[in-house]
């Protein structure tokens, strides 16, 4: 027995030594003694060393590991003691728009995402696509500080679109050519808008995008059934107006009435129809719709934060908002449209909007429990009043927790589910070996309190660029000085 016992001790010692000796030659970044936030497991992996090579997480080992080599003099070592590491945040619904006059002010929004640890954004359509594509290339080349950008390019809509820059479609026959033009631009997905688009064109776009394996999301006309769009292959629905329609016990009757009146002098408008949809909300119909969405992998974008802001515009003074210091005057001017509309609204209309917002809030945990992928998106950008780039993503995560998700579940709605929309969940959304090193280092544990996502110590982009707290503060100071000096000219 004694020789066997001695051998076992020797093997155990040898195995331990091999575990704790790590070759880090060629490492670009090493984060030492950090706590890794495990979003899926809702726990913390304490005291770990994270080795980053060639833009990806190469290894994660215990902080007790002994490094065999640090031959690369270019290796940056970050002290992660008492810090919390997790994937960089994704804002899955932002806008860059406003025409040529606002291109530079839109470009100046990019640092606000980095300051807030938002390493990736999904641009949901606008009218300055060439500029966005140029920024995207510059960011990827490390020439411009900003988040990775996934863009839809121009929105697809019907005749006389409501948003500038949209592609106007008059018949379903025009859909293939429209998608040809989007693919030629190099867009990442297709975004549909519903200001005037007809149901047959909407469904034709979904079908064509599915054939081309292009993700497709958007607003949908109330002249078609929501679950039909889900079953045809809609990958995500923007906002919850359309899920709400699919949760009505009288969706078919309301849809038929919309169709019957659409070419008359008395059409049934969106907001009037929405009142009927809200009045006929049915829990069983909702559960069936949520299960159908989960079955067909149709994600939902609640955008709760902007809903709350717009519902309360009439009674909230935003003139002292800190982020107005970092936004260009041209973009701030675009906020006036929704503000004036809210101020003109009757008390009854304001109350109806608040009631609708509460319904949307109550739907979120039920959708999540049914297996629907929830996407965190702020809808920040020009024209979306007082919804500020970067910080509004944190406000959205907080709103999701207030609605009933746990902090871990809310965090999943950002990078993890955002990557899943594009089929990139094996590359983004986790702090694990093999994943792109888009990372955020926090001062406190976000699983304890979702507001801790705001306490950003450092941001790492693509495993190459490191922004420490001092640099992030310098970005904010630069924007404030830029716009204060402009205001004084």
Coordinates of N, CA and C in Angstrom, one line a residue, residues 63-277:
X63 N -6.1 32.6 -10.3 CA -5.0 33.6 -10.0 C -3.8 33.1 -9.3
X64 N -3.9 31.8 -8.8 CA -2.8 31.2 -8.2 C -1.8 30.6 -9.2
X65 N -2.3 30.6 -10.5 CA -1.4 30.0 -11.6 C -0.1 30.7 -11.7
X66 N 0.9 30.0 -12.1 CA 2.2 30.6 -12.3 C 2.5 30.7 -13.8
X67 N 2.8 32.0 -14.2 CA 3.0 32.2 -15.6 C 4.4 31.8 -16.0
X68 N 4.5 31.0 -17.0 CA 5.8 30.5 -17.5 C 6.6 31.5 -18.2
X69 N 5.9 32.4 -18.9 CA 6.7 33.4 -19.7 C 5.8 34.7 -19.9
X70 N 6.5 35.8 -19.9 CA 5.9 37.0 -20.4 C 6.8 37.7 -21.4
X71 N 7.1 36.9 -22.4 CA 8.2 37.3 -23.3 C 7.7 38.5 -24.2
X72 N 6.4 38.7 -24.3 CA 5.9 39.8 -25.1 C 5.9 41.1 -24.3
X73 N 6.8 42.0 -24.7 CA 7.0 43.3 -23.9 C 5.8 44.2 -24.1
X74 N 4.9 43.8 -25.1 CA 3.8 44.6 -25.4 C 2.5 44.2 -24.6
X75 N 2.7 43.2 -23.8 CA 1.6 42.7 -23.0 C 1.1 43.8 -22.0
X76 N -0.2 44.1 -22.0 CA -0.7 45.0 -21.0 C -1.3 44.2 -19.8
X77 N -0.9 44.5 -18.6 CA -1.5 43.8 -17.5 C -2.4 44.7 -16.7
X78 N -3.6 44.2 -16.5 CA -4.7 45.0 -15.8 C -4.9 44.4 -14.4
X79 N -4.9 45.1 -13.4 CA -5.2 44.6 -12.0 C -6.7 44.5 -11.9
X80 N -7.2 43.3 -11.8 CA -8.6 43.1 -11.7 C -9.1 42.8 -10.2
X81 N -8.2 43.1 -9.3 CA -8.5 42.8 -7.9 C -9.8 43.5 -7.4
X82 N -10.8 42.7 -6.9 CA -12.1 43.2 -6.4 C -12.9 43.9 -7.6
X83 N -12.6 43.6 -8.8 CA -13.4 44.0 -10.0 C -14.2 42.9 -10.5
X84 N -15.1 43.2 -11.4 CA -16.0 42.2 -12.0 C -16.0 42.3 -13.5
X85 N -15.7 41.2 -14.1 CA -15.6 41.2 -15.6 C -16.8 40.5 -16.2
X86 N -17.3 41.1 -17.3 CA -18.4 40.5 -18.0 C -18.3 41.0 -19.5
X87 N -19.1 40.4 -20.4 CA -19.1 40.8 -21.8 C -19.5 42.2 -21.9
X88 N -18.9 42.9 -22.9 CA -19.4 44.3 -23.2 C -20.8 44.3 -23.5
X89 N -21.5 45.4 -23.2 CA -23.0 45.5 -23.4 C -23.3 45.7 -24.9
X90 N -24.4 45.2 -25.3 CA -25.0 45.5 -26.6 C -26.2 46.3 -26.5
X91 N -26.3 47.4 -27.2 CA -27.6 48.1 -27.3 C -28.2 47.7 -28.7
X92 N -29.3 46.9 -28.6 CA -29.8 46.3 -29.8 C -30.8 47.1 -30.6
X93 N -30.9 48.4 -30.2 CA -31.8 49.2 -31.0 C -31.4 50.7 -30.8
X94 N -30.6 51.2 -31.8 CA -30.2 52.6 -31.8 C -30.4 53.2 -33.2
X95 N -30.4 54.5 -33.3 CA -30.5 55.2 -34.6 C -29.4 56.2 -34.7
X96 N -28.9 56.2 -36.0 CA -28.1 57.4 -36.4 C -28.8 57.9 -37.6
X97 N -29.2 59.2 -37.6 CA -30.0 59.8 -38.6 C -30.1 61.3 -38.5
X98 N -30.8 61.9 -39.4 CA -31.0 63.3 -39.4 C -30.5 64.0 -40.6
X99 N -30.0 63.3 -41.6 CA -29.5 63.9 -42.8 C -28.1 64.4 -42.7
X100 N -27.6 64.9 -43.8 CA -26.2 65.3 -43.9 C -25.8 66.3 -42.9
X101 N -26.7 67.2 -42.5 CA -26.4 68.3 -41.6 C -26.0 67.7 -40.2
X102 N -26.5 66.5 -39.9 CA -26.3 66.0 -38.6 C -25.3 64.8 -38.6
X103 N -24.6 64.6 -39.7 CA -23.7 63.4 -39.7 C -22.6 63.6 -38.6
X104 N -22.0 64.8 -38.5 CA -20.9 64.9 -37.5 C -21.4 64.8 -36.1
X105 N -22.6 65.3 -35.8 CA -23.1 65.2 -34.5 C -23.5 63.7 -34.2
X106 N -23.9 63.0 -35.2 CA -24.2 61.5 -35.0 C -22.9 60.8 -34.7
X107 N -21.8 61.2 -35.5 CA -20.5 60.5 -35.2 C -20.0 60.8 -33.8
X108 N -20.3 62.0 -33.3 CA -19.9 62.3 -32.0 C -20.7 61.6 -30.9
X109 N -21.7 60.8 -31.3 CA -22.4 60.0 -30.3 C -21.6 58.7 -30.0
X110 N -20.7 58.3 -30.9 CA -20.1 57.0 -30.7 C -19.3 56.9 -29.4
X111 N -18.6 57.9 -29.0 CA -17.8 57.8 -27.7 C -18.8 57.5 -26.5
X112 N -20.0 58.0 -26.6 CA -20.9 57.9 -25.4 C -21.2 56.4 -25.2
X113 N -21.2 55.6 -26.3 CA -21.4 54.2 -26.1 C -20.2 53.5 -25.4
X114 N -19.0 53.9 -25.8 CA -17.8 53.3 -25.1 C -17.8 53.7 -23.7
X115 N -18.1 55.0 -23.4 CA -18.0 55.5 -22.0 C -18.9 54.6 -21.1
X116 N -20.0 54.1 -21.7 CA -21.0 53.3 -20.9 C -20.8 51.8 -21.1
X117 N -19.7 51.4 -21.7 CA -19.4 50.0 -21.8 C -20.2 49.3 -22.9
X118 N -20.8 50.0 -23.7 CA -21.6 49.5 -24.8 C -20.6 49.2 -26.0
X119 N -20.2 48.0 -26.2 CA -19.2 47.7 -27.2 C -19.8 47.3 -28.5
X120 N -21.1 47.1 -28.6 CA -21.8 46.8 -29.9 C -23.1 47.4 -29.9
X121 N -23.5 48.0 -31.1 CA -24.9 48.5 -31.3 C -25.5 47.9 -32.5
X122 N -26.8 47.8 -32.5 CA -27.5 47.4 -33.7 C -28.3 48.7 -34.2
X123 N -27.8 49.2 -35.3 CA -28.5 50.4 -35.9 C -29.7 50.0 -36.6
X124 N -30.8 50.6 -36.2 CA -32.1 50.2 -36.7 C -32.7 51.0 -37.8
X125 N -31.8 51.6 -38.6 CA -32.2 52.3 -39.8 C -32.3 53.8 -39.8
X126 N -31.9 54.4 -40.8 CA -31.9 55.9 -40.9 C -31.5 56.4 -42.3
X127 N -31.0 57.6 -42.4 CA -30.8 58.2 -43.7 C -29.4 58.6 -43.9
X128 N -28.4 58.1 -43.2 CA -27.0 58.4 -43.4 C -26.2 57.1 -43.5
X129 N -26.7 56.1 -44.2 CA -26.1 54.8 -44.2 C -24.6 54.9 -44.7
X130 N -24.3 55.6 -45.8 CA -22.9 55.7 -46.2 C -21.9 56.1 -45.1
X131 N -22.3 57.1 -44.3 CA -21.5 57.5 -43.2 C -21.3 56.4 -42.2
X132 N -22.4 55.7 -41.9 CA -22.4 54.7 -40.8 C -21.5 53.5 -41.3
X133 N -21.5 53.2 -42.6 CA -20.7 52.1 -43.1 C -19.2 52.5 -43.0
X134 N -18.9 53.8 -43.3 CA -17.6 54.3 -43.2 C -17.1 54.2 -41.7
X135 N -17.9 54.7 -40.8 CA -17.5 54.6 -39.4 C -17.3 53.1 -39.0
X136 N -18.1 52.2 -39.4 CA -18.0 50.8 -39.1 C -16.6 50.3 -39.5
X137 N -16.2 50.6 -40.7 CA -14.9 50.2 -41.2 C -13.8 50.8 -40.4
X138 N -13.9 52.1 -40.0 CA -12.9 52.8 -39.3 C -12.8 52.2 -37.8
X139 N -13.9 51.9 -37.3 CA -13.9 51.3 -35.9 C -13.2 50.0 -36.0
X140 N -13.6 49.1 -36.9 CA -13.0 47.8 -37.1 C -11.5 47.9 -37.3
X141 N -11.0 49.0 -37.9 CA -9.6 49.2 -38.2 C -8.9 49.8 -37.0
X142 N -9.6 50.2 -36.0 CA -9.0 50.8 -34.8 C -8.7 52.3 -35.0
X143 N -9.3 52.9 -36.1 CA -9.0 54.3 -36.4 C -10.0 55.3 -35.8
X144 N -11.1 54.8 -35.2 CA -12.2 55.6 -34.7 C -12.7 54.9 -33.4
X145 N -12.7 55.7 -32.3 CA -13.3 55.1 -31.1 C -14.8 55.0 -31.2
X146 N -15.3 53.8 -31.0 CA -16.7 53.5 -31.1 C -17.0 52.1 -31.0
X147 N -18.3 51.7 -30.8 CA -18.7 50.3 -30.7 C -18.8 49.7 -32.1
X148 N -18.7 48.3 -32.1 CA -19.0 47.6 -33.3 C -20.4 48.0 -33.7
X149 N -20.6 48.1 -35.0 CA -21.9 48.5 -35.5 C -22.5 47.4 -36.5
X150 N -23.7 46.9 -36.1 CA -24.4 46.1 -37.0 C -25.6 47.0 -37.5
X151 N -25.7 47.1 -38.8 CA -26.7 48.1 -39.4 C -27.7 47.4 -40.3
X152 N -28.9 47.9 -40.4 CA -29.9 47.5 -41.3 C -29.8 48.3 -42.6
X153 N -29.1 49.5 -42.5 CA -29.1 50.4 -43.7 C -30.5 51.0 -43.7
X154 N -31.0 51.4 -44.9 CA -32.3 52.1 -45.0 C -33.4 51.1 -44.5
X155 N -34.5 51.7 -44.0 CA -35.7 50.9 -43.6 C -36.4 50.6 -44.9
X156 N -37.2 49.6 -44.9 CA -38.2 49.3 -46.0 C -39.5 49.7 -45.5
X157 N -40.3 50.4 -46.4 CA -41.6 50.9 -46.0 C -42.4 51.0 -47.3
X158 N -43.6 51.5 -47.1 CA -44.6 51.6 -48.2 C -44.4 53.0 -48.9
X159 N -45.5 53.4 -49.6 CA -45.4 54.7 -50.3 C -45.3 55.9 -49.3
X160 N -44.6 56.9 -49.8 CA -44.4 58.1 -48.9 C -44.0 57.7 -47.5
X161 N -42.9 57.1 -47.3 CA -42.4 56.6 -46.0 C -42.4 57.7 -45.0
X162 N -42.6 57.3 -43.7 CA -42.6 58.3 -42.6 C -41.2 58.7 -42.2
X163 N -40.2 58.0 -42.6 CA -38.8 58.3 -42.2 C -37.9 58.5 -43.4
X164 N -37.2 59.6 -43.4 CA -36.3 59.9 -44.5 C -35.3 58.8 -44.7
X165 N -34.9 58.6 -46.0 CA -33.9 57.5 -46.3 C -34.5 56.2 -46.5
X166 N -35.8 55.9 -46.2 CA -36.4 54.6 -46.4 C -36.5 54.2 -47.8
X167 N -36.5 53.0 -48.1 CA -36.8 52.5 -49.5 C -38.3 52.3 -49.6
X168 N -38.9 52.9 -50.6 CA -40.3 52.9 -50.8 C -40.7 51.7 -51.7
X169 N -41.6 50.9 -51.2 CA -42.1 49.7 -51.9 C -43.6 49.8 -52.2
X170 N -43.9 49.7 -53.5 CA -45.3 49.9 -53.9 C -46.0 48.5 -54.2
X171 N -45.2 47.5 -54.3 CA -45.8 46.1 -54.5 C -44.8 45.1 -54.1
X172 N -45.3 43.9 -53.9 CA -44.5 42.8 -53.5 C -43.4 42.4 -54.5
X173 N -43.7 42.7 -55.8 CA -42.8 42.4 -56.9 C -41.5 43.2 -56.8
X174 N -41.5 44.3 -56.0 CA -40.3 45.2 -55.9 C -39.4 44.7 -54.7
X175 N -39.8 43.7 -54.0 CA -39.1 43.3 -52.8 C -37.7 42.7 -53.1
X176 N -37.6 41.8 -54.1 CA -36.2 41.2 -54.4 C -35.2 42.3 -54.8
X177 N -35.6 43.3 -55.6 CA -34.7 44.3 -56.0 C -34.3 45.2 -54.8
X178 N -35.2 45.4 -53.8 CA -34.9 46.1 -52.6 C -33.9 45.4 -51.8
X179 N -34.0 44.1 -51.6 CA -33.1 43.3 -50.9 C -31.7 43.2 -51.6
X180 N -31.8 43.2 -52.9 CA -30.5 43.2 -53.7 C -29.7 44.5 -53.3
X181 N -30.4 45.6 -53.2 CA -29.8 46.9 -52.9 C -29.2 46.9 -51.5
X182 N -29.9 46.3 -50.6 CA -29.4 46.2 -49.2 C -28.2 45.3 -49.1
X183 N -28.2 44.2 -49.8 CA -27.1 43.3 -49.8 C -25.9 43.9 -50.5
X184 N -26.1 44.7 -51.5 CA -25.0 45.4 -52.2 C -24.4 46.4 -51.2
X185 N -25.2 47.0 -50.4 CA -24.6 48.0 -49.4 C -23.8 47.2 -48.3
X186 N -24.2 46.0 -48.1 CA -23.5 45.2 -47.1 C -24.1 45.3 -45.7
X187 N -25.4 45.4 -45.7 CA -26.1 45.5 -44.4 C -26.1 44.1 -43.7
X188 N -26.4 44.2 -42.4 CA -26.3 43.0 -41.5 C -27.7 42.4 -41.3
X189 N -28.7 43.1 -41.5 CA -30.1 42.6 -41.4 C -31.0 43.5 -42.1
X190 N -32.3 43.1 -42.1 CA -33.4 43.9 -42.8 C -34.3 44.5 -41.7
X191 N -34.6 45.8 -41.8 CA -35.5 46.4 -40.9 C -36.7 46.9 -41.7
X192 N -37.9 46.5 -41.2 CA -39.2 47.0 -41.9 C -39.8 48.0 -41.0
X193 N -40.4 49.0 -41.6 CA -41.2 50.0 -40.9 C -42.6 50.0 -41.4
X194 N -43.6 50.5 -40.6 CA -45.0 50.3 -40.9 C -45.8 51.6 -41.1
X195 N -45.1 52.7 -41.5 CA -45.9 53.9 -41.7 C -46.9 53.8 -42.8
X196 N -46.6 53.0 -43.9 CA -47.6 52.9 -45.0 C -47.5 51.5 -45.6
X197 N -46.6 50.6 -45.2 CA -46.4 49.3 -45.8 C -47.7 48.5 -45.7
X198 N -48.0 47.7 -46.8 CA -49.1 46.8 -46.8 C -48.7 45.4 -46.3
X199 N -49.7 44.7 -45.8 CA -49.4 43.4 -45.3 C -48.8 42.4 -46.2
X200 N -49.2 42.4 -47.5 CA -48.6 41.5 -48.5 C -47.2 41.8 -48.8
X201 N -46.8 43.1 -48.8 CA -45.4 43.5 -49.0 C -44.6 43.1 -47.8
X202 N -45.1 43.3 -46.6 CA -44.4 43.0 -45.3 C -44.1 41.5 -45.4
X203 N -45.1 40.7 -45.6 CA -44.8 39.2 -45.6 C -43.9 38.8 -46.8
X204 N -43.9 39.5 -47.9 CA -43.0 39.2 -49.0 C -41.6 39.5 -48.6
X205 N -41.4 40.6 -47.8 CA -40.0 40.9 -47.3 C -39.5 39.8 -46.4
X206 N -40.4 39.4 -45.4 CA -40.0 38.3 -44.5 C -39.6 37.1 -45.3
X207 N -40.4 36.7 -46.2 CA -40.1 35.5 -47.0 C -38.8 35.6 -47.8
X208 N -38.6 36.8 -48.4 CA -37.4 37.0 -49.2 C -36.1 37.0 -48.3
X209 N -36.2 37.7 -47.2 CA -35.1 37.7 -46.2 C -34.8 36.3 -45.7
X210 N -35.8 35.5 -45.4 CA -35.6 34.2 -45.0 C -34.8 33.4 -46.1
X211 N -35.2 33.5 -47.3 CA -34.5 32.8 -48.4 C -33.1 33.2 -48.5
X212 N -32.8 34.4 -48.2 CA -31.4 34.9 -48.3 C -30.6 34.8 -47.0
X213 N -31.3 34.2 -46.0 CA -30.7 34.0 -44.7 C -30.2 35.3 -44.1
X214 N -31.0 36.4 -44.3 CA -30.8 37.7 -43.7 C -31.7 37.8 -42.5
X215 N -31.2 38.1 -41.3 CA -32.2 38.3 -40.2 C -33.1 39.5 -40.6
X216 N -34.3 39.4 -40.1 CA -35.3 40.4 -40.4 C -36.1 40.8 -39.2
X217 N -36.3 42.1 -39.0 CA -37.1 42.6 -37.8 C -37.8 43.8 -38.2
X218 N -38.7 44.3 -37.3 CA -39.3 45.5 -37.6 C -40.7 45.7 -36.9
X219 N -41.3 46.8 -37.4 CA -42.7 47.2 -37.0 C -43.5 46.4 -38.1
X220 N -44.8 46.1 -37.7 CA -45.6 45.5 -38.7 C -47.0 46.2 -38.8
X221 N -47.5 46.2 -40.0 CA -48.9 46.8 -40.1 C -49.9 46.0 -39.4
X222 N -50.9 46.7 -38.9 CA -52.0 46.0 -38.1 C -53.0 45.3 -39.1
X223 N -52.7 45.3 -40.4 CA -53.6 44.7 -41.3 C -53.2 43.2 -41.5
X224 N -52.3 42.7 -40.8 CA -52.0 41.3 -40.8 C -51.9 40.7 -39.4
X225 N -52.0 39.4 -39.3 CA -52.0 38.7 -38.0 C -50.6 38.6 -37.5
X226 N -50.4 38.9 -36.3 CA -49.0 38.9 -35.7 C -48.4 37.5 -35.8
X227 N -49.2 36.5 -35.4 CA -48.6 35.1 -35.4 C -48.3 34.6 -36.8
X228 N -49.0 35.1 -37.8 CA -48.6 34.8 -39.2 C -47.2 35.2 -39.5
X229 N -46.9 36.4 -39.1 CA -45.5 37.0 -39.3 C -44.5 36.1 -38.6
X230 N -44.8 35.7 -37.4 CA -43.9 34.8 -36.6 C -43.7 33.5 -37.4
X231 N -44.7 32.9 -37.8 CA -44.6 31.6 -38.5 C -43.9 31.7 -39.9
X232 N -44.0 32.9 -40.5 CA -43.3 33.1 -41.8 C -41.8 33.3 -41.6
X233 N -41.4 33.6 -40.4 CA -39.9 33.8 -40.1 C -39.4 35.1 -39.6
X234 N -40.3 35.9 -39.1 CA -39.9 37.2 -38.5 C -38.9 36.9 -37.3
X235 N -37.7 37.5 -37.4 CA -36.7 37.1 -36.4 C -36.8 38.0 -35.1
X236 N -37.4 39.2 -35.2 CA -37.6 40.0 -34.0 C -38.7 41.0 -34.3
X237 N -39.4 41.3 -33.3 CA -40.4 42.4 -33.4 C -39.9 43.6 -32.5
X238 N -39.9 44.8 -33.2 CA -39.4 46.0 -32.5 C -40.6 46.6 -31.7
X239 N -40.4 46.7 -30.4 CA -41.5 47.2 -29.5 C -42.5 46.2 -29.3
X240 N -43.5 46.4 -28.4 CA -44.5 45.4 -28.1 C -45.9 45.6 -28.6
X241 N -46.1 46.7 -29.4 CA -47.4 46.9 -30.0 C -47.9 45.7 -30.7
X242 N -47.1 45.0 -31.4 CA -47.5 43.9 -32.3 C -47.7 42.6 -31.6
X243 N -46.9 42.4 -30.5 CA -47.1 41.2 -29.6 C -48.4 41.4 -28.9
X244 N -48.7 42.7 -28.5 CA -50.0 43.0 -27.9 C -51.1 42.6 -28.8
X245 N -51.0 43.0 -30.1 CA -52.1 42.6 -31.0 C -52.3 41.1 -31.1
X246 N -51.2 40.4 -31.1 CA -51.3 38.9 -31.1 C -51.8 38.3 -29.9
X247 N -52.0 39.2 -28.8 CA -52.5 38.7 -27.5 C -54.0 39.1 -27.3
X248 N -54.6 39.6 -28.4 CA -56.0 40.0 -28.3 C -56.9 38.9 -28.6
X249 N -58.0 38.7 -27.8 CA -59.0 37.7 -28.1 C -59.8 38.0 -29.4
X250 N -59.6 39.2 -29.9 CA -60.4 39.6 -31.1 C -59.4 40.1 -32.2
X251 N -58.2 39.5 -32.2 CA -57.3 40.0 -33.2 C -57.8 39.8 -34.7
X252 N -58.4 38.7 -34.9 CA -58.9 38.4 -36.3 C -60.0 39.4 -36.7
X253 N -60.9 39.7 -35.8 CA -62.0 40.6 -36.0 C -61.5 42.1 -36.2
X254 N -60.5 42.5 -35.4 CA -59.9 43.8 -35.5 C -59.2 43.9 -36.8
X255 N -58.4 42.9 -37.2 CA -57.7 42.9 -38.5 C -58.6 43.0 -39.6
X256 N -59.7 42.2 -39.6 CA -60.7 42.3 -40.7 C -61.3 43.7 -40.8
X257 N -61.6 44.3 -39.7 CA -62.2 45.7 -39.7 C -61.2 46.7 -40.3
X258 N -59.9 46.5 -39.9 CA -58.9 47.4 -40.5 C -58.8 47.2 -42.0
X259 N -58.8 46.0 -42.5 CA -58.8 45.7 -43.9 C -60.0 46.2 -44.6
X260 N -61.2 46.1 -44.0 CA -62.4 46.5 -44.7 C -62.5 48.0 -44.8
X261 N -61.8 48.8 -43.9 CA -61.9 50.2 -43.9 C -60.7 50.9 -44.5
X262 N -59.7 50.1 -44.9 CA -58.4 50.8 -45.2 C -58.5 51.7 -46.5
X263 N -59.4 51.4 -47.5 CA -59.5 52.1 -48.7 C -60.7 53.0 -48.7
X264 N -61.3 53.3 -47.5 CA -62.4 54.1 -47.4 C -62.1 55.5 -46.8
X265 N -63.1 56.4 -46.7 CA -62.9 57.7 -46.2 C -62.8 57.7 -44.6
X266 N -63.0 56.5 -44.0 CA -62.9 56.4 -42.6 C -62.1 55.2 -42.2
X267 N -60.8 55.2 -42.5 CA -59.9 54.1 -42.1 C -59.7 54.0 -40.6
X268 N -59.5 52.8 -40.2 CA -59.2 52.5 -38.8 C -57.7 52.7 -38.5
X269 N -57.4 53.8 -37.9 CA -56.0 54.1 -37.7 C -55.3 53.2 -36.6
X270 N -54.0 53.3 -36.6 CA -53.2 52.5 -35.7 C -53.6 52.7 -34.2
X271 N -53.6 54.0 -33.8 CA -53.9 54.2 -32.4 C -55.3 53.9 -32.0
X272 N -56.2 54.1 -32.8 CA -57.6 53.7 -32.5 C -57.7 52.2 -32.4
X273 N -57.1 51.5 -33.4 CA -57.1 50.0 -33.3 C -56.3 49.5 -32.1
X274 N -55.3 50.2 -31.7 CA -54.5 49.8 -30.5 C -55.4 49.9 -29.3
X275 N -56.3 50.9 -29.2 CA -57.2 50.9 -28.0 C -58.0 49.7 -28.0
X276 N -58.5 49.2 -29.1 CA -59.4 48.0 -29.1 C -58.5 46.8 -28.8
X277 N -57.3 46.7 -29.2 CA -56.4 45.6 -28.9 C -56.1 45.6 -27.4

